[in-house]
mmCIF file of C-alpha atoms in Angstrom:
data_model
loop_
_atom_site.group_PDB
_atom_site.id
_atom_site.type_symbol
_atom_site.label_atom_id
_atom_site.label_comp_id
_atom_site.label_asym_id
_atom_site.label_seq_id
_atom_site.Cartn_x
_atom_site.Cartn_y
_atom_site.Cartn_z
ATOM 1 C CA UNK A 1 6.711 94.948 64.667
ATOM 2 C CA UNK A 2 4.036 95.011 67.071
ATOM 3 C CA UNK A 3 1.217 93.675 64.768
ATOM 4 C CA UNK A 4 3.684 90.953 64.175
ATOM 5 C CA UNK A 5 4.337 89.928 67.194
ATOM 6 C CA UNK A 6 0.335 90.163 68.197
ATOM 7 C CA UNK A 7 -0.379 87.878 65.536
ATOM 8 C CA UNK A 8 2.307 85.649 66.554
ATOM 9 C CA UNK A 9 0.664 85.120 70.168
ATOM 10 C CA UNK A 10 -3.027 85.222 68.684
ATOM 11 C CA UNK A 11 -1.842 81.899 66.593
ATOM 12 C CA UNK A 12 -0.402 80.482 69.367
ATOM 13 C CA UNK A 13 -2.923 80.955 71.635
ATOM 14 C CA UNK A 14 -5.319 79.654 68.965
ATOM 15 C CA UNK A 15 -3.203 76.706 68.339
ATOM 16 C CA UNK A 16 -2.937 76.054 71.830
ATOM 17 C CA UNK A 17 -6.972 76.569 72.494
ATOM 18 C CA UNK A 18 -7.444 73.685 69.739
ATOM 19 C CA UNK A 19 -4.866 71.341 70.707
ATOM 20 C CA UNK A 20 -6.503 71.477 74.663
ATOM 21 C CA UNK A 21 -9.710 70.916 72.823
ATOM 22 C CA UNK A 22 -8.713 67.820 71.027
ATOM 23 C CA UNK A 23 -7.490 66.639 74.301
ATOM 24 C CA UNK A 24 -10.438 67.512 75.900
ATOM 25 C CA UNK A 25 -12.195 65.492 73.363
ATOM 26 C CA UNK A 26 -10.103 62.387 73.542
ATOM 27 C CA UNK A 27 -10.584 62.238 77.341
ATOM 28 C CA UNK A 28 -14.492 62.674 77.074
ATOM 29 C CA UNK A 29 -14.742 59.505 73.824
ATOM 30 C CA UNK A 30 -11.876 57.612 76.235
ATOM 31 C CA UNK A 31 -14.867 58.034 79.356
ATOM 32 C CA UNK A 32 -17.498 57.073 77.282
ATOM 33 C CA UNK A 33 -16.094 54.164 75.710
ATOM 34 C CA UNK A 34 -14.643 53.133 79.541
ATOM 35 C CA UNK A 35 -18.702 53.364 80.645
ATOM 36 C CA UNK A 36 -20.420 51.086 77.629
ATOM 37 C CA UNK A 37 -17.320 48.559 78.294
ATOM 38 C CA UNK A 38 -18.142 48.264 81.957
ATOM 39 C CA UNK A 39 -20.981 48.032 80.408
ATOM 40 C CA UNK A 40 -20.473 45.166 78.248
ATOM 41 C CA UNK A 41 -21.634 47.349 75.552
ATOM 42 C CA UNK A 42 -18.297 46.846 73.666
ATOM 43 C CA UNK A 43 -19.423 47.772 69.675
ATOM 44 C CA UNK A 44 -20.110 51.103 71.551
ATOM 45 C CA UNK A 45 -17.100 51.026 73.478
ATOM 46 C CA UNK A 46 -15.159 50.099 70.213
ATOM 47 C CA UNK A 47 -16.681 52.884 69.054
ATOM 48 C CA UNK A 48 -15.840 56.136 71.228
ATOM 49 C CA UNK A 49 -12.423 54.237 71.337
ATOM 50 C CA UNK A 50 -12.130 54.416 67.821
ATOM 51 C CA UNK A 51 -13.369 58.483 67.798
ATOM 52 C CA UNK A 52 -10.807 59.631 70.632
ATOM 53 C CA UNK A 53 -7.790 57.971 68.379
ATOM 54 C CA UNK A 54 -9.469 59.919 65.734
ATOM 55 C CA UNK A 55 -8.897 62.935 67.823
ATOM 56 C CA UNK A 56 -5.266 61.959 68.810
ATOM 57 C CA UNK A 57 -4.063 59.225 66.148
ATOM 58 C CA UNK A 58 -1.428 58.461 69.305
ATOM 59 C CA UNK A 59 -3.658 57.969 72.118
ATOM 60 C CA UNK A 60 -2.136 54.957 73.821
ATOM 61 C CA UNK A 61 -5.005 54.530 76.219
ATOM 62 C CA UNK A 62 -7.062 54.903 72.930
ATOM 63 C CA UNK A 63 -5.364 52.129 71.684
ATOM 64 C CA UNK A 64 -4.815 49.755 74.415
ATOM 65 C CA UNK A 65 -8.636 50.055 75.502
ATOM 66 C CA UNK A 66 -9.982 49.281 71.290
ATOM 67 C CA UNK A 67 -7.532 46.447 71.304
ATOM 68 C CA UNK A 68 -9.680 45.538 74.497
ATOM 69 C CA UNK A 69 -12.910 46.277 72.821
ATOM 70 C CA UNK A 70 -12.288 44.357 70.015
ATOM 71 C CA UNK A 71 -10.771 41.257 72.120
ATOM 72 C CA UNK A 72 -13.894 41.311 73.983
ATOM 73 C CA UNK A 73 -15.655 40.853 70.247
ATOM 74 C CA UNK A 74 -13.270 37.711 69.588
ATOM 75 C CA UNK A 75 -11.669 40.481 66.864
ATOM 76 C CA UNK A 76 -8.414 38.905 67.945
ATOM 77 C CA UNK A 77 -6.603 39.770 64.747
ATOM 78 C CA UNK A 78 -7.798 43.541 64.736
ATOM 79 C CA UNK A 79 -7.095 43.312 68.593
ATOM 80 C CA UNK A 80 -3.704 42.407 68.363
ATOM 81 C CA UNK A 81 -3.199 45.017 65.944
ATOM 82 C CA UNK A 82 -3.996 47.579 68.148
ATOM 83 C CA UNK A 83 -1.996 46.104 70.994
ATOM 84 C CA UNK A 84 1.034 46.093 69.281
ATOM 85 C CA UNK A 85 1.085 49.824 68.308
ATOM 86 C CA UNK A 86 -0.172 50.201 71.923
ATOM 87 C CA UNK A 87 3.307 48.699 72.993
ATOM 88 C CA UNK A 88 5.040 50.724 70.535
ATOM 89 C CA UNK A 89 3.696 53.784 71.230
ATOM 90 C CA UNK A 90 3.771 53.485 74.851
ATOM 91 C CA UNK A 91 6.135 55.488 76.769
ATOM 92 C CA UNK A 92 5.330 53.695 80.061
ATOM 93 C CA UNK A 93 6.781 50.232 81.192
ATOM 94 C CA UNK A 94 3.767 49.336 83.164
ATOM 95 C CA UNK A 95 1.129 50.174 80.012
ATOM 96 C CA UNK A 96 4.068 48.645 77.448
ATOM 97 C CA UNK A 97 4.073 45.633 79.456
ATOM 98 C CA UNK A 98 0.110 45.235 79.988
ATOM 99 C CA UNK A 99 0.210 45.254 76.016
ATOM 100 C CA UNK A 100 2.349 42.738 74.727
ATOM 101 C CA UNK A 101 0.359 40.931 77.620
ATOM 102 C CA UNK A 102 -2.642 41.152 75.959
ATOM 103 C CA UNK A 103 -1.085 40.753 72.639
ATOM 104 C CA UNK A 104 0.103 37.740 73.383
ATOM 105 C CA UNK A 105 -3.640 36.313 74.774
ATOM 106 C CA UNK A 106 -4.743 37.890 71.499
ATOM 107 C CA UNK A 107 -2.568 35.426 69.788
ATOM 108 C CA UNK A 108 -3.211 32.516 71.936
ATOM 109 C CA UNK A 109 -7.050 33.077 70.706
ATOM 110 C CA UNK A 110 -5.391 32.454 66.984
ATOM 111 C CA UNK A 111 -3.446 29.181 67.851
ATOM 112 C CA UNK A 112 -0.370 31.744 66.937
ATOM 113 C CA UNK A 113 1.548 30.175 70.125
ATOM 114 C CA UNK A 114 5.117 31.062 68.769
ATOM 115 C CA UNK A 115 3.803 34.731 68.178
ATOM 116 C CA UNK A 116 2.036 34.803 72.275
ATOM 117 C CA UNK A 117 5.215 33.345 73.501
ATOM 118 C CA UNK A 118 7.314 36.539 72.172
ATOM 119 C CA UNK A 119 4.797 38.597 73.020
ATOM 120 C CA UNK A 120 4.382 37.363 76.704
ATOM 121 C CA UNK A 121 8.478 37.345 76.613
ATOM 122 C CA UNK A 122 8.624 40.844 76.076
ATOM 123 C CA UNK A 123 5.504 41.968 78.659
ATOM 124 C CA UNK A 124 8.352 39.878 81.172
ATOM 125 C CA UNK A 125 10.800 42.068 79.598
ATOM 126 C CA UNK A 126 9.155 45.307 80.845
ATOM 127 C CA UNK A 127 7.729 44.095 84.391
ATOM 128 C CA UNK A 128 9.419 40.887 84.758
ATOM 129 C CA UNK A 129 7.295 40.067 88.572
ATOM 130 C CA UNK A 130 4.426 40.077 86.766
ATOM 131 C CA UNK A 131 3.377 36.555 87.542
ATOM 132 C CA UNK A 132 -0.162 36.180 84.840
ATOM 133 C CA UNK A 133 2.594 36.733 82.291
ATOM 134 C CA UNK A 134 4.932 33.665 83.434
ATOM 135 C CA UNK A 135 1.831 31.623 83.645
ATOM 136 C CA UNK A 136 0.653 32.806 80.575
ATOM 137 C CA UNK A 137 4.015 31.926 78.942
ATOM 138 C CA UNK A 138 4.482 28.837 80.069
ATOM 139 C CA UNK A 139 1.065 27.908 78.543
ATOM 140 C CA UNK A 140 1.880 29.127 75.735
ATOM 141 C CA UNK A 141 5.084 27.728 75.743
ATOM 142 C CA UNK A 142 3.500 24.096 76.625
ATOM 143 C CA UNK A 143 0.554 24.906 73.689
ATOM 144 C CA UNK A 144 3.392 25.331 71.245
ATOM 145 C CA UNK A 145 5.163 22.003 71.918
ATOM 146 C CA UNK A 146 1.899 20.259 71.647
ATOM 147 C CA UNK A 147 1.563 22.173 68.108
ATOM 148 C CA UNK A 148 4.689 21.304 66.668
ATOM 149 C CA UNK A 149 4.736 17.779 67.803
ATOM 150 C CA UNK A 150 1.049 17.437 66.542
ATOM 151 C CA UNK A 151 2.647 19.121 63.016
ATOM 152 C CA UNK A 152 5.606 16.594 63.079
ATOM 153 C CA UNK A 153 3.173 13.778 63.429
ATOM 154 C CA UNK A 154 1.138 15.004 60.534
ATOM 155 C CA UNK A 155 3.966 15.658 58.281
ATOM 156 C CA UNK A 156 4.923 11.547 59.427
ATOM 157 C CA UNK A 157 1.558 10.351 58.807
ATOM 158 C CA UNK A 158 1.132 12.776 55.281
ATOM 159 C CA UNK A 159 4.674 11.065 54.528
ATOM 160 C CA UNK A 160 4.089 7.786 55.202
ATOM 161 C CA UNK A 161 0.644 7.992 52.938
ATOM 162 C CA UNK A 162 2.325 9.548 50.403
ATOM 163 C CA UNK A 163 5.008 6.536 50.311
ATOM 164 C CA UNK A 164 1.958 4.175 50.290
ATOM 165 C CA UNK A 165 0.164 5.765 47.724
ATOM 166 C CA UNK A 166 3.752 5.739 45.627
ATOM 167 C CA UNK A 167 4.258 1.876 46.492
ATOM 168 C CA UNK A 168 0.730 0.931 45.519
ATOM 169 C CA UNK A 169 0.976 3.095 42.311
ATOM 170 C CA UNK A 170 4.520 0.827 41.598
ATOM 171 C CA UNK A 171 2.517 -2.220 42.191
ATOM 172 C CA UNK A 172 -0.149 -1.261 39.967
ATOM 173 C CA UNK A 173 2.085 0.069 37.499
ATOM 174 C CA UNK A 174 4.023 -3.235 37.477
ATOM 175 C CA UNK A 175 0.929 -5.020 37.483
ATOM 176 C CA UNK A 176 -0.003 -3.103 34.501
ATOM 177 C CA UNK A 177 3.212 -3.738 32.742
ATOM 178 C CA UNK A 178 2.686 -7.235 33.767
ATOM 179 C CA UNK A 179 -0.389 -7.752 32.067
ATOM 180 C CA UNK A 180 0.633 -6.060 29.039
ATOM 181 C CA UNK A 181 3.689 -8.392 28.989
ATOM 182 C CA UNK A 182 0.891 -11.695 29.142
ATOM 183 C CA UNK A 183 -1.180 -10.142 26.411
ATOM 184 C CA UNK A 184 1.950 -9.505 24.144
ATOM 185 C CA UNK A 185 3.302 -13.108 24.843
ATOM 186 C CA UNK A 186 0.158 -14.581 24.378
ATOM 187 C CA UNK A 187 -0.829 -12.854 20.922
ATOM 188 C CA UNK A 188 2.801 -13.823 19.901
ATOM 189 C CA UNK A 189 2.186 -17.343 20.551
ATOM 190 C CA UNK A 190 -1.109 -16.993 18.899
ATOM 191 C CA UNK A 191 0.365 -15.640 15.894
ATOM 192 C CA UNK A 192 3.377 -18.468 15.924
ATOM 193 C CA UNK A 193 0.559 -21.148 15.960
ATOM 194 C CA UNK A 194 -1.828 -19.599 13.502
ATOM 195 C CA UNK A 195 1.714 -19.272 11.127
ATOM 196 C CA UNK A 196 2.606 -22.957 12.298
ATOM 197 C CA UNK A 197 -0.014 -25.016 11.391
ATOM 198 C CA UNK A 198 -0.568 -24.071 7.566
ATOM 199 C CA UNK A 199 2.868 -24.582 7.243
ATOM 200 C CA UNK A 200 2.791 -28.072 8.325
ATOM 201 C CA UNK A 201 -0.624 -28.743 6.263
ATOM 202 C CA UNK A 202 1.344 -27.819 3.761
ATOM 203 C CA UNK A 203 4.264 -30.169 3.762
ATOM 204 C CA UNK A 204 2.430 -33.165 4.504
ATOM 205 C CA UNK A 205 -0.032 -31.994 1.896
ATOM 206 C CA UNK A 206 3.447 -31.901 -0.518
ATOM 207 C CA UNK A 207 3.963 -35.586 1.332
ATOM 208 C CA UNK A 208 1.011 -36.994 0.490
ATOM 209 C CA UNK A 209 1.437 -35.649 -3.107
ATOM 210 C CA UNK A 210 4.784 -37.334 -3.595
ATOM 211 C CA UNK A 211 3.879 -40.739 -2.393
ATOM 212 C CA UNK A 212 1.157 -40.561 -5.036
ATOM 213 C CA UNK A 213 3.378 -39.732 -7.506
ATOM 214 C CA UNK A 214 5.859 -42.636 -7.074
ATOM 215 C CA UNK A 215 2.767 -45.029 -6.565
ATOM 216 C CA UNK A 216 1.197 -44.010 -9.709
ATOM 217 C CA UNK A 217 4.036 -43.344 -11.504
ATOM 218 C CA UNK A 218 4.312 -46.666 -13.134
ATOM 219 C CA UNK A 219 0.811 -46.940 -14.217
ATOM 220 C CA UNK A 220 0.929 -43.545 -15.299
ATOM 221 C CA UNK A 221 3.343 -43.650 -17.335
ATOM 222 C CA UNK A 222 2.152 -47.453 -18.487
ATOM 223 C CA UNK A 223 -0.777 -45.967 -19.824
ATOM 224 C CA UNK A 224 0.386 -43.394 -21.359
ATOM 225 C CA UNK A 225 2.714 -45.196 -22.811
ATOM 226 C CA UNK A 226 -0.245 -47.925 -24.434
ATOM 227 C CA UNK A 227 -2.268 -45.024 -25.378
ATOM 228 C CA UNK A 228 0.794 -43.157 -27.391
ATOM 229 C CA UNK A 229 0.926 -46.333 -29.008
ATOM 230 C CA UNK A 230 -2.900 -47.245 -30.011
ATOM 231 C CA UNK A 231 -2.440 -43.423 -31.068
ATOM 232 C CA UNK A 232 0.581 -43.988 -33.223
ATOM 233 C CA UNK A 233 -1.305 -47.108 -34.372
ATOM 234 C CA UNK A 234 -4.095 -44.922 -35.528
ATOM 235 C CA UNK A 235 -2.015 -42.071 -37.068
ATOM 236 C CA UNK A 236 -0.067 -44.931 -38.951
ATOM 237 C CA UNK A 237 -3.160 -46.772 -40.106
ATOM 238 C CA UNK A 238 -4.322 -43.165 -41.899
ATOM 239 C CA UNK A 239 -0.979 -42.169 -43.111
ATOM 240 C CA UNK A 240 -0.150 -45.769 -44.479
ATOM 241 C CA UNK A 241 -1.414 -46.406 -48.535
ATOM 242 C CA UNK A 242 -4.002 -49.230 -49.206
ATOM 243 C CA UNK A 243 -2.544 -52.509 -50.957
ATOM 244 C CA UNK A 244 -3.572 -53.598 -53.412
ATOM 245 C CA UNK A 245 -5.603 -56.659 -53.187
ATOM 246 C CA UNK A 246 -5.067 -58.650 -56.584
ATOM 247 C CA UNK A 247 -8.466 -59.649 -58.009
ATOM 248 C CA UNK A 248 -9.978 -63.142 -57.998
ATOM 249 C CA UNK A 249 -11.193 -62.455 -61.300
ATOM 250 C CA UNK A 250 -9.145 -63.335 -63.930
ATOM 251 C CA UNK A 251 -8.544 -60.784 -66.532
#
């Protein structure tokens, strides 16, 4: 029972020995990432940031300061990442507060103004004197009036081309139809007079033939009316015996 309990206390002490060790190490990245960002050395800041979070994954000073870093950088979407689980994770109004602050600049960096102006709303939320917050928010709040108006006058203008561009393909398209309209009319008419004409050639041709006939018909038929005589002449004149011619002699 003894033994048991011994070993009981050496694990705890153990456990204890390496959980004051990882805060020990925390503190000492958390001080040298605090002296390279005075320093305006803020990859290496970034850096021991990033190492004392890897010691305690909920270091909110860890996280507040890499958002920081990162800002600093113009990281702004990695930075506001890092603020916001700052915010979450802090248990403190004042640090909560100073994080959705600097979430919401993070997003003003973006041009996300409806995202800064919750942010900054809920920094007021936590510490609602803080006065670079209201200022903050009503920039943002002017920002995002200027952005939505500037959208609604785009989606006017991308409108208003898009009815043009419909109207002038309608024109065109009527235009086209138009055209098509001419070409069929005028290959019609084409056709009519190309069908026309012969037809008319034609019947005075059959005129002209007639009136001959009548004019001619007379003689026509005059001569061959003498010639089917001489003919029957003829034929007769073969068919017909020879007289007999009584001689002068006498017999």
């Amino acid at each position: 029972m003894m033994k048991y309990i011994f070993s009981i206390l050496i694990l705890a002490l153990f456990a204890h020995t390496s959980f004051a060790q990882l805060i020990d190490r925390e503190k000492s990245n958390l001080r040298q990432g605090n002296r390279a960002y005075e320093s305006e050395d803020y990859a290496s800041a970034a850096e021991k940031y990033q190492a004392a979070i890897g010691e305690n994954a909920a270091s909110q000073k860890g996280l507040f300061n890499l958002g920081d870093a990162l800002y600093e950088q113009k990281n702004f979407e990695e930075s506001a990442r890092y603020f916001d689980m700052a915010a979450q994770l802090a248990n403190d109004k004042a640090l909560r507060s100073e994080a959705y602050h600097n979430l919401g600049n993070a997003y003003m960096a973006q041009e996300k103004y409806k995202e800064s102006v919750e942010a900054y709303k809920n920094a007021l939320r936590n510490n609602p004197q803080d006065n670079d917050t209201k200022y903050n928010l009503m920039y943002a709040l002017n920002k995002l009036q200027q952005q939505q108006q500037q959208q609604q006058q785009q989606n006017q203008d991308q409108n208003q081309d898009q009815n043009q561009d419909q109207q002038q393909e309608n024109e065109d398209q009527q235009k086209q139809d138009q055209q098509q309209k001419d070409q069929q009319q005028k290959e019609q008419q084409q056709d009519k007079n190309e069908d026309g004409k012969p037809q008319e050639m034609k019947k005075d041709q059959g005129k002209a033939a007639n009136e001959m006939t009548r004019e001619e018909a007379e003689q026509l038929l005059e001569m061959l009316k003498n010639q089917e005589e001489k003919l029957q002449e003829k034929i007769q004149k073969k068919k017909a015996p020879k007289k007999k011619v009584p001689s002068e002699k006498d017999w």
